[in-house]
Amino acid sequence: MARLSLIVTIIVVALACVYAEKEFYSSRYDDVNIQEILENEKLRAQYYNCFLGTAPCKTADAKFFAGVIGEAMQTQCRKCTEKQKNLLDTLVDWYTKNRPEEWEAFVKKTIENAQNKNA
């Protein structure tokens, strides 16, 4: 009986560890050079339009981030790696200072997408 109790305890602890582990977005594109993208008008427009869904995503990293940025913003980057949090902070800072109207359009689109997803 003690052996069964020990086995059950081990299983419970193992399951607790698995569920306690935080799920992160893939770190594959964490080293993207956000400053280079923001400083290059053509490149910045490609990413922006990709994120808005008004143009195709031309790179794998743009496609990846377009797929997670809405959720990341809604959850305060709960699944983000530290580098991804920094990338998002840099993006938000740059757009709110330099292109606030584009940022507002992006936020509006993100909210619309979230509402459609929940509908």
Coordinates of N, CA, C and O in Angstrom, one line a residue:
M1 N 0.8 -1.2 0.0 CA 0.0 0.0 0.0 C 0.9 1.3 0.0 O 0.5 2.2 -0.7
A2 N 1.9 1.2 0.8 CA 2.9 2.4 0.8 C 3.5 2.6 -0.6 O 3.7 3.7 -1.0
R3 N 3.8 1.5 -1.2 CA 4.4 1.6 -2.6 C 3.4 2.2 -3.5 O 3.8 3.1 -4.3
L4 N 2.2 1.9 -3.5 CA 1.1 2.5 -4.4 C 1.0 4.0 -4.1 O 0.9 4.8 -5.0
S5 N 1.0 4.3 -2.8 CA 0.9 5.7 -2.4 C 2.1 6.5 -2.9 O 2.0 7.7 -3.4
L6 N 3.3 5.9 -2.9 CA 4.5 6.6 -3.4 C 4.4 6.8 -4.9 O 4.8 7.9 -5.4
I7 N 3.9 5.8 -5.6 CA 3.8 5.9 -7.1 C 2.8 7.0 -7.5 O 3.0 7.8 -8.3
V8 N 1.7 7.0 -6.8 CA 0.7 8.1 -7.0 C 1.3 9.5 -6.7 O 1.1 10.4 -7.5
T9 N 2.0 9.6 -5.7 CA 2.7 10.9 -5.3 C 3.6 11.3 -6.4 O 3.6 12.5 -6.8
I10 N 4.4 10.4 -6.9 CA 5.4 10.7 -8.0 C 4.7 11.1 -9.2 O 5.0 12.1 -9.9
I11 N 3.6 10.4 -9.6 CA 2.8 10.8 -10.8 C 2.2 12.2 -10.6 O 2.3 13.0 -11.5
V12 N 1.7 12.5 -9.5 CA 1.1 13.8 -9.2 C 2.1 14.9 -9.3 O 1.9 15.9 -9.9
V13 N 3.3 14.7 -8.7 CA 4.3 15.7 -8.8 C 4.8 15.9 -10.2 O 5.0 17.0 -10.7
A14 N 4.9 14.8 -10.9 CA 5.4 14.9 -12.3 C 4.4 15.7 -13.2 O 4.7 16.5 -14.0
L15 N 3.1 15.4 -13.0 CA 2.0 16.1 -13.7 C 2.0 17.6 -13.3 O 1.9 18.5 -14.2
A16 N 2.2 17.9 -12.1 CA 2.3 19.3 -11.6 C 3.4 20.0 -12.3 O 3.3 21.2 -12.7
C17 N 4.6 19.4 -12.4 CA 5.7 20.0 -13.1 C 5.4 20.2 -14.5 O 5.8 21.3 -15.1
V18 N 4.8 19.3 -15.2 CA 4.5 19.5 -16.6 C 3.5 20.7 -16.8 O 3.7 21.5 -17.7
Y19 N 2.5 20.7 -16.0 CA 1.5 21.8 -16.1 C 2.1 23.2 -15.6 O 1.6 24.2 -16.1
A20 N 3.0 23.1 -14.8 CA 3.6 24.4 -14.3 C 4.6 25.0 -15.3 O 4.9 26.2 -15.2
E21 N 5.1 24.1 -16.2 CA 6.0 24.6 -17.2 C 5.3 25.7 -18.1 O 4.2 25.4 -18.6
K22 N 5.9 26.8 -18.3 CA 5.3 27.8 -19.1 C 5.6 27.6 -20.6 O 6.7 27.3 -20.9
E23 N 4.6 27.7 -21.3 CA 4.7 27.5 -22.8 C 5.1 28.8 -23.4 O 4.5 29.9 -23.1
F24 N 6.2 28.8 -24.2 CA 6.7 30.0 -24.9 C 6.5 29.8 -26.4 O 6.4 28.7 -26.9
Y25 N 6.4 31.0 -27.0 CA 6.5 31.0 -28.5 C 7.9 30.5 -28.9 O 8.9 30.6 -28.1
S26 N 8.0 30.0 -30.1 CA 9.3 29.6 -30.6 C 10.3 30.7 -30.5 O 10.0 31.8 -30.8
S27 N 11.5 30.4 -30.2 CA 12.6 31.4 -30.1 C 13.4 31.5 -31.4 O 14.4 32.2 -31.5
R28 N 12.9 30.8 -32.4 CA 13.7 30.7 -33.7 C 14.0 32.0 -34.3 O 15.1 32.2 -34.9
Y29 N 13.2 33.0 -34.2 CA 13.4 34.3 -34.8 C 13.7 35.4 -33.8 O 13.5 36.6 -34.1
D30 N 14.1 35.0 -32.6 CA 14.4 36.0 -31.6 C 15.5 37.0 -31.9 O 15.6 38.1 -31.3
D31 N 16.4 36.6 -32.8 CA 17.5 37.5 -33.2 C 17.3 38.4 -34.4 O 18.2 38.9 -34.9
V32 N 16.0 38.6 -34.7 CA 15.7 39.5 -35.8 C 16.2 40.9 -35.4 O 16.1 41.3 -34.3
N33 N 16.7 41.6 -36.4 CA 17.2 43.0 -36.1 C 16.1 44.0 -36.3 O 15.8 44.5 -37.4
I34 N 15.4 44.3 -35.2 CA 14.2 45.1 -35.3 C 14.6 46.6 -35.7 O 13.8 47.2 -36.4
Q35 N 15.7 47.0 -35.2 CA 16.1 48.4 -35.6 C 16.3 48.5 -37.1 O 15.9 49.5 -37.7
E36 N 16.9 47.5 -37.7 CA 17.2 47.5 -39.2 C 15.8 47.6 -39.9 O 15.7 48.3 -40.9
I37 N 14.8 46.8 -39.4 CA 13.5 46.8 -40.0 C 12.8 48.2 -39.9 O 12.3 48.7 -40.8
L38 N 12.9 48.7 -38.7 CA 12.2 50.0 -38.4 C 12.8 51.2 -39.2 O 12.1 52.1 -39.6
E39 N 14.1 51.1 -39.4 CA 14.8 52.2 -40.0 C 14.7 52.2 -41.6 O 15.0 53.2 -42.2
N40 N 14.3 51.0 -42.1 CA 14.2 50.9 -43.6 C 12.7 51.0 -43.9 O 12.0 50.1 -43.7
E41 N 12.4 52.1 -44.6 CA 11.0 52.3 -44.9 C 10.3 51.2 -45.7 O 9.2 50.8 -45.3
K42 N 11.0 50.7 -46.7 CA 10.4 49.7 -47.5 C 10.2 48.4 -46.7 O 9.1 47.8 -46.8
L43 N 11.2 48.0 -46.0 CA 11.2 46.8 -45.2 C 10.1 46.9 -44.1 O 9.3 46.0 -43.8
R44 N 10.1 48.1 -43.4 CA 9.1 48.3 -42.4 C 7.7 48.2 -42.9 O 6.8 47.6 -42.3
A45 N 7.4 48.8 -44.1 CA 6.1 48.7 -44.7 C 5.7 47.3 -45.1 O 4.6 46.9 -44.9
Q46 N 6.7 46.5 -45.5 CA 6.4 45.1 -45.8 C 5.9 44.3 -44.5 O 4.9 43.6 -44.6
Y47 N 6.6 44.5 -43.4 CA 6.3 43.9 -42.2 C 4.9 44.4 -41.7 O 4.1 43.6 -41.3
Y48 N 4.7 45.7 -41.7 CA 3.5 46.3 -41.3 C 2.3 45.8 -42.1 O 1.3 45.4 -41.5
N49 N 2.4 45.8 -43.4 CA 1.3 45.3 -44.2 C 1.1 43.8 -44.0 O -0.1 43.3 -44.0
C50 N 2.1 43.0 -43.7 CA 2.0 41.6 -43.4 C 1.2 41.5 -42.1 O 0.3 40.7 -42.0
F51 N 1.6 42.3 -41.1 CA 0.9 42.2 -39.8 C -0.6 42.6 -39.9 O -1.4 42.0 -39.2
L52 N -0.9 43.5 -40.7 CA -2.2 44.0 -40.9 C -3.0 43.0 -41.8 O -4.3 43.0 -41.8
G53 N -2.3 42.1 -42.5 CA -3.0 41.2 -43.4 C -3.4 41.8 -44.7 O -4.2 41.2 -45.4
T54 N -2.8 42.9 -45.1 CA -3.1 43.6 -46.3 C -2.1 43.2 -47.4 O -2.3 43.7 -48.6
A55 N -1.1 42.5 -47.1 CA -0.1 42.1 -48.1 C 0.5 40.7 -47.6 O 0.4 40.5 -46.4
P56 N 1.0 40.0 -48.5 CA 1.6 38.7 -48.0 C 2.9 38.9 -47.2 O 3.6 39.9 -47.3
C57 N 3.1 38.0 -46.3 CA 4.3 38.0 -45.5 C 5.5 37.4 -46.4 O 5.4 36.3 -46.8
K58 N 6.5 38.2 -46.6 CA 7.5 37.9 -47.5 C 8.7 37.1 -46.9 O 9.5 36.5 -47.6
T59 N 8.7 37.0 -45.6 CA 9.8 36.3 -44.9 C 9.2 35.4 -43.8 O 8.1 35.6 -43.3
A60 N 9.9 34.3 -43.5 CA 9.5 33.4 -42.5 C 9.3 34.0 -41.1 O 8.3 33.8 -40.4
D61 N 10.2 35.0 -40.8 CA 10.1 35.6 -39.5 C 8.8 36.5 -39.4 O 8.1 36.6 -38.4
A62 N 8.6 37.2 -40.5 CA 7.4 38.1 -40.6 C 6.1 37.2 -40.4 O 5.2 37.6 -39.7
K63 N 6.1 36.1 -41.1 CA 4.9 35.2 -41.0 C 4.7 34.7 -39.6 O 3.6 34.7 -39.1
F64 N 5.8 34.3 -39.0 CA 5.8 33.8 -37.6 C 5.2 34.9 -36.7 O 4.3 34.7 -35.9
F65 N 5.8 36.1 -36.7 CA 5.4 37.2 -35.8 C 4.0 37.6 -36.1 O 3.3 38.0 -35.2
A66 N 3.6 37.6 -37.4 CA 2.2 38.0 -37.7 C 1.2 37.0 -37.1 O 0.1 37.4 -36.7
G67 N 1.6 35.8 -36.9 CA 0.8 34.8 -36.3 C 0.6 34.9 -34.8 O -0.3 34.4 -34.3
V68 N 1.6 35.5 -34.2 CA 1.6 35.6 -32.7 C 1.4 36.9 -32.1 O 1.1 37.1 -30.9
I69 N 1.6 38.0 -32.9 CA 1.7 39.3 -32.3 C 0.4 39.7 -31.7 O 0.3 40.4 -30.6
G70 N -0.8 39.4 -32.3 CA -2.1 39.8 -31.7 C -2.3 39.1 -30.3 O -2.6 39.8 -29.4
E71 N -2.0 37.8 -30.2 CA -2.1 37.2 -28.9 C -1.1 37.7 -27.9 O -1.4 37.9 -26.8
A72 N 0.1 38.0 -28.4 CA 1.1 38.5 -27.5 C 0.7 39.8 -26.9 O 0.9 40.1 -25.7
M73 N 0.1 40.7 -27.7 CA -0.3 42.0 -27.2 C -1.5 41.8 -26.3 O -1.5 42.5 -25.2
Q74 N -2.4 40.9 -26.6 CA -3.6 40.7 -25.7 C -3.2 40.1 -24.3 O -3.9 40.4 -23.4
T75 N -2.2 39.4 -24.3 CA -1.8 38.7 -23.1 C -0.6 39.3 -22.4 O 0.0 38.7 -21.5
Q76 N -0.2 40.5 -22.8 CA 1.0 41.2 -22.3 C 2.2 40.3 -22.4 O 3.1 40.2 -21.5
C77 N 2.3 39.6 -23.6 CA 3.5 38.8 -23.9 C 3.7 37.7 -22.9 O 4.8 37.3 -22.6
R78 N 2.6 37.1 -22.5 CA 2.7 36.0 -21.5 C 3.6 34.8 -22.0 O 4.3 34.2 -21.2
K79 N 3.5 34.5 -23.3 CA 4.2 33.4 -23.8 C 5.5 33.8 -24.5 O 6.2 33.0 -25.1
C80 N 5.9 35.1 -24.4 CA 7.1 35.6 -25.1 C 8.3 35.3 -24.3 O 8.3 35.3 -23.1
T81 N 9.4 35.1 -25.1 CA 10.7 35.0 -24.5 C 11.1 36.4 -24.1 O 10.5 37.4 -24.5
E82 N 12.2 36.5 -23.3 CA 12.6 37.9 -23.0 C 13.0 38.7 -24.2 O 12.7 39.9 -24.3
K83 N 13.6 38.1 -25.2 CA 14.0 38.8 -26.4 C 12.7 39.2 -27.2 O 12.7 40.3 -27.7
Q84 N 11.7 38.4 -27.2 CA 10.5 38.8 -27.9 C 9.8 39.9 -27.1 O 9.2 40.8 -27.8
K85 N 9.9 39.9 -25.8 CA 9.3 41.1 -25.1 C 10.0 42.4 -25.4 O 9.4 43.4 -25.6
N86 N 11.3 42.3 -25.6 CA 12.1 43.4 -26.0 C 11.8 43.9 -27.4 O 11.7 45.1 -27.7
L87 N 11.6 42.9 -28.3 CA 11.3 43.2 -29.7 C 9.9 44.0 -29.7 O 9.8 45.0 -30.4
L88 N 8.9 43.4 -29.0 CA 7.6 44.1 -28.9 C 7.7 45.4 -28.3 O 7.1 46.4 -28.8
D89 N 8.4 45.6 -27.2 CA 8.6 46.9 -26.6 C 9.2 47.9 -27.6 O 8.7 49.1 -27.6
T90 N 10.2 47.5 -28.3 CA 10.9 48.4 -29.3 C 9.9 48.7 -30.4 O 9.8 49.9 -30.8
L91 N 9.1 47.8 -30.8 CA 8.1 48.0 -31.9 C 7.1 49.0 -31.4 O 6.8 50.0 -32.1
V92 N 6.5 48.8 -30.3 CA 5.5 49.7 -29.7 C 6.0 51.1 -29.5 O 5.4 52.1 -29.9
D93 N 7.2 51.2 -28.9 CA 7.8 52.5 -28.7 C 8.1 53.2 -30.0 O 7.7 54.4 -30.1
W94 N 8.6 52.6 -31.0 CA 8.9 53.2 -32.3 C 7.6 53.7 -32.9 O 7.5 54.9 -33.3
Y95 N 6.6 52.9 -33.0 CA 5.4 53.2 -33.7 C 4.6 54.3 -32.9 O 4.1 55.2 -33.6
T96 N 4.6 54.3 -31.6 CA 3.8 55.3 -30.9 C 4.5 56.6 -31.0 O 3.8 57.7 -31.0
K97 N 5.8 56.7 -31.1 CA 6.5 57.9 -31.3 C 6.6 58.4 -32.7 O 6.5 59.7 -32.9
N98 N 6.7 57.5 -33.7 CA 7.0 58.0 -35.0 C 5.8 57.8 -36.0 O 5.7 58.6 -36.9
R99 N 4.9 56.9 -35.8 CA 3.8 56.6 -36.6 C 2.5 56.2 -35.8 O 2.0 55.2 -35.9
P100 N 2.1 57.2 -34.9 CA 1.0 56.8 -34.1 C -0.3 56.4 -34.8 O -1.0 55.6 -34.3
E101 N -0.5 57.0 -36.0 CA -1.8 56.7 -36.7 C -1.7 55.2 -37.2 O -2.7 54.5 -37.2
E102 N -0.5 54.8 -37.6 CA -0.3 53.4 -38.1 C -0.5 52.5 -36.9 O -1.0 51.4 -37.0
W103 N 0.0 52.9 -35.8 CA -0.1 52.1 -34.6 C -1.5 51.9 -34.2 O -2.0 50.8 -33.8
E104 N -2.3 53.0 -34.2 CA -3.7 52.9 -33.8 C -4.4 52.0 -34.8 O -5.3 51.2 -34.4
A105 N -4.1 52.0 -36.1 CA -4.7 51.1 -37.1 C -4.4 49.7 -36.8 O -5.3 48.8 -36.9
F106 N -3.2 49.4 -36.4 CA -2.7 48.1 -36.1 C -3.5 47.6 -34.8 O -3.9 46.4 -34.8
V107 N -3.5 48.4 -33.8 CA -4.2 48.0 -32.6 C -5.7 47.7 -32.9 O -6.3 46.7 -32.4
K108 N -6.3 48.6 -33.7 CA -7.7 48.4 -34.0 C -7.9 47.0 -34.8 O -8.8 46.3 -34.5
K109 N -7.0 46.7 -35.7 CA -7.1 45.5 -36.4 C -6.9 44.3 -35.5 O -7.6 43.3 -35.6
T110 N -6.0 44.4 -34.5 CA -5.7 43.3 -33.6 C -7.0 43.1 -32.7 O -7.3 41.9 -32.5
I111 N -7.6 44.1 -32.3 CA -8.9 44.0 -31.5 C -10.0 43.3 -32.4 O -10.7 42.4 -31.9
E112 N -10.1 43.8 -33.6 CA -11.1 43.2 -34.5 C -10.8 41.7 -34.7 O -11.8 40.9 -34.6
N113 N -9.6 41.3 -34.9 CA -9.2 39.9 -35.1 C -9.5 39.1 -33.8 O -10.0 38.0 -33.9
A114 N -9.3 39.7 -32.7 CA -9.6 39.0 -31.4 C -11.1 38.8 -31.2 O -11.6 37.7 -30.8
Q115 N -11.9 39.8 -31.6 CA -13.3 39.7 -31.5 C -13.9 38.6 -32.5 O -14.8 37.9 -32.1
N116 N -13.3 38.6 -33.7 CA -13.8 37.6 -34.7 C -13.4 36.2 -34.2 O -14.1 35.3 -34.5
K117 N -12.2 36.1 -33.6 CA -11.8 34.8 -33.1 C -12.7 34.2 -32.0 O -12.9 33.1 -31.9
N118 N -13.1 35.2 -31.2 CA -14.0 34.8 -30.0 C -15.4 34.6 -30.4 O -16.2 34.0 -29.6
A119 N -15.8 35.1 -31.6 CA -17.2 35.0 -32.0 C -17.6 33.6 -32.4 O -16.9 32.7 -32.7

